[in-house]
Short mmCIF file of C-alpha atoms in Angstrom, two decimals:
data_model
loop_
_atom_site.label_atom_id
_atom_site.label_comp_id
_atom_site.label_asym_id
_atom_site.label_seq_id
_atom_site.Cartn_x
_atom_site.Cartn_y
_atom_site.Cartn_z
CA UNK A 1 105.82 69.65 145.59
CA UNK A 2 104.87 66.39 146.46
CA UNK A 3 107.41 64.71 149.36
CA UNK A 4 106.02 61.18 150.34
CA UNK A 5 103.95 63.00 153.29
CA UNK A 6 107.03 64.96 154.57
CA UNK A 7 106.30 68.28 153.72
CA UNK A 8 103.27 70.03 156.48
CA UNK A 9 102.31 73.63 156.45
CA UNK A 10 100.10 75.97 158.85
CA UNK A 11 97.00 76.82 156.69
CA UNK A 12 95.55 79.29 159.20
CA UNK A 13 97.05 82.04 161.24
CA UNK A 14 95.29 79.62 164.69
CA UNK A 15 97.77 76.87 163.38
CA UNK A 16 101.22 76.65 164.93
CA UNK A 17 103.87 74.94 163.25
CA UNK A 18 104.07 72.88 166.49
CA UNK A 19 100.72 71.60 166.13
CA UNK A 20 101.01 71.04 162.24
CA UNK A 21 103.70 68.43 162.92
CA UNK A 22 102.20 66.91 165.53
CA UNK A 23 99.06 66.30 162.84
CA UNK A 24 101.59 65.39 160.24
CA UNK A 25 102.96 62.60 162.62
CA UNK A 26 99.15 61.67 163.71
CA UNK A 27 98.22 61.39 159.30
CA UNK A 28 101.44 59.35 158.62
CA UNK A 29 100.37 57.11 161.42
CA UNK A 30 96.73 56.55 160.22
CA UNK A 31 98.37 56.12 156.54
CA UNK A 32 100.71 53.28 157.60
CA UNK A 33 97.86 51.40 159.30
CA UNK A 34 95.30 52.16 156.62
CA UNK A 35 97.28 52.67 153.89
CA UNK A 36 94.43 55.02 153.18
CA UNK A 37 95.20 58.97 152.29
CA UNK A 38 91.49 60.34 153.63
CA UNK A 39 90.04 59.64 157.00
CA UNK A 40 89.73 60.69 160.78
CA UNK A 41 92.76 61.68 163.24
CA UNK A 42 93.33 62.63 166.63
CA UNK A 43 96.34 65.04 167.28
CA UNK A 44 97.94 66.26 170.52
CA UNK A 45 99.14 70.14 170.26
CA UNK A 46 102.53 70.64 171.66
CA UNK A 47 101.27 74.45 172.31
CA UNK A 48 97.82 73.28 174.61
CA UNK A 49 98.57 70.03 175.65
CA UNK A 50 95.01 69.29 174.22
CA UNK A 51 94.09 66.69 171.65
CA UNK A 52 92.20 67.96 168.81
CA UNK A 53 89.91 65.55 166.38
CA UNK A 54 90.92 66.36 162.51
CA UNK A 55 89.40 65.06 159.17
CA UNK A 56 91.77 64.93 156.43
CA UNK A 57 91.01 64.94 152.77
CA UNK A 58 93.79 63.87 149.75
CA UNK A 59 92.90 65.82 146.34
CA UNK A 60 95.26 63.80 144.75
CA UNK A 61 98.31 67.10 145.39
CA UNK A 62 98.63 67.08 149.05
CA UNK A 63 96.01 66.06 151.90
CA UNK A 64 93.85 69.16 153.94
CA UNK A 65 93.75 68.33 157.23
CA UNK A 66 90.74 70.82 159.29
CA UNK A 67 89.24 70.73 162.53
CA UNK A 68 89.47 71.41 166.40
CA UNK A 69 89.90 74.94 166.85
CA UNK A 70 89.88 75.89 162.96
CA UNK A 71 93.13 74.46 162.17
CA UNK A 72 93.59 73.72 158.27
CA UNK A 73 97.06 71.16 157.96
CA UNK A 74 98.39 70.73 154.64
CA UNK A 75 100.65 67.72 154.13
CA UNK A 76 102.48 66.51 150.72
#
């Protein structure tokens, strides 16, 4: 269900939950100063203390988030 961007979920088993809210935080950032749904983030994970490059894609449902160490990032 769609939730103004506050709904994130892991969408691998290399994702923690930790680091899918710390991407959700990073997207709703780049969304406020965009105001674009699709582009390029940066993300810190809680879990490695290491900041991970993601691309995120909206499909018009909910926006994929992928990258750094094959993390996948669904947010709606």
């Amino acid at each position: 269900d769609a939730g103004n961007l506050n709904n994130v979920y892991s969408g691998s088993v290399v994702t923690s939950a930790e680091f899918a809210r710390a991407v959700r935080d990073a997207f709703v950032l780049h969304y406020l100063d965009t105001n674009e749904l699709s582009g390029q983030i940066q993300a810190t994970s809680p879990v490695t203390g290491d900041t991970y490059s993601l691309s995120c894609e909206d499909n018009g449902q909910f926006v994929t988030c992928s990258g750094g160490n094959n993390a996948v990032v669904y947010i709606s």
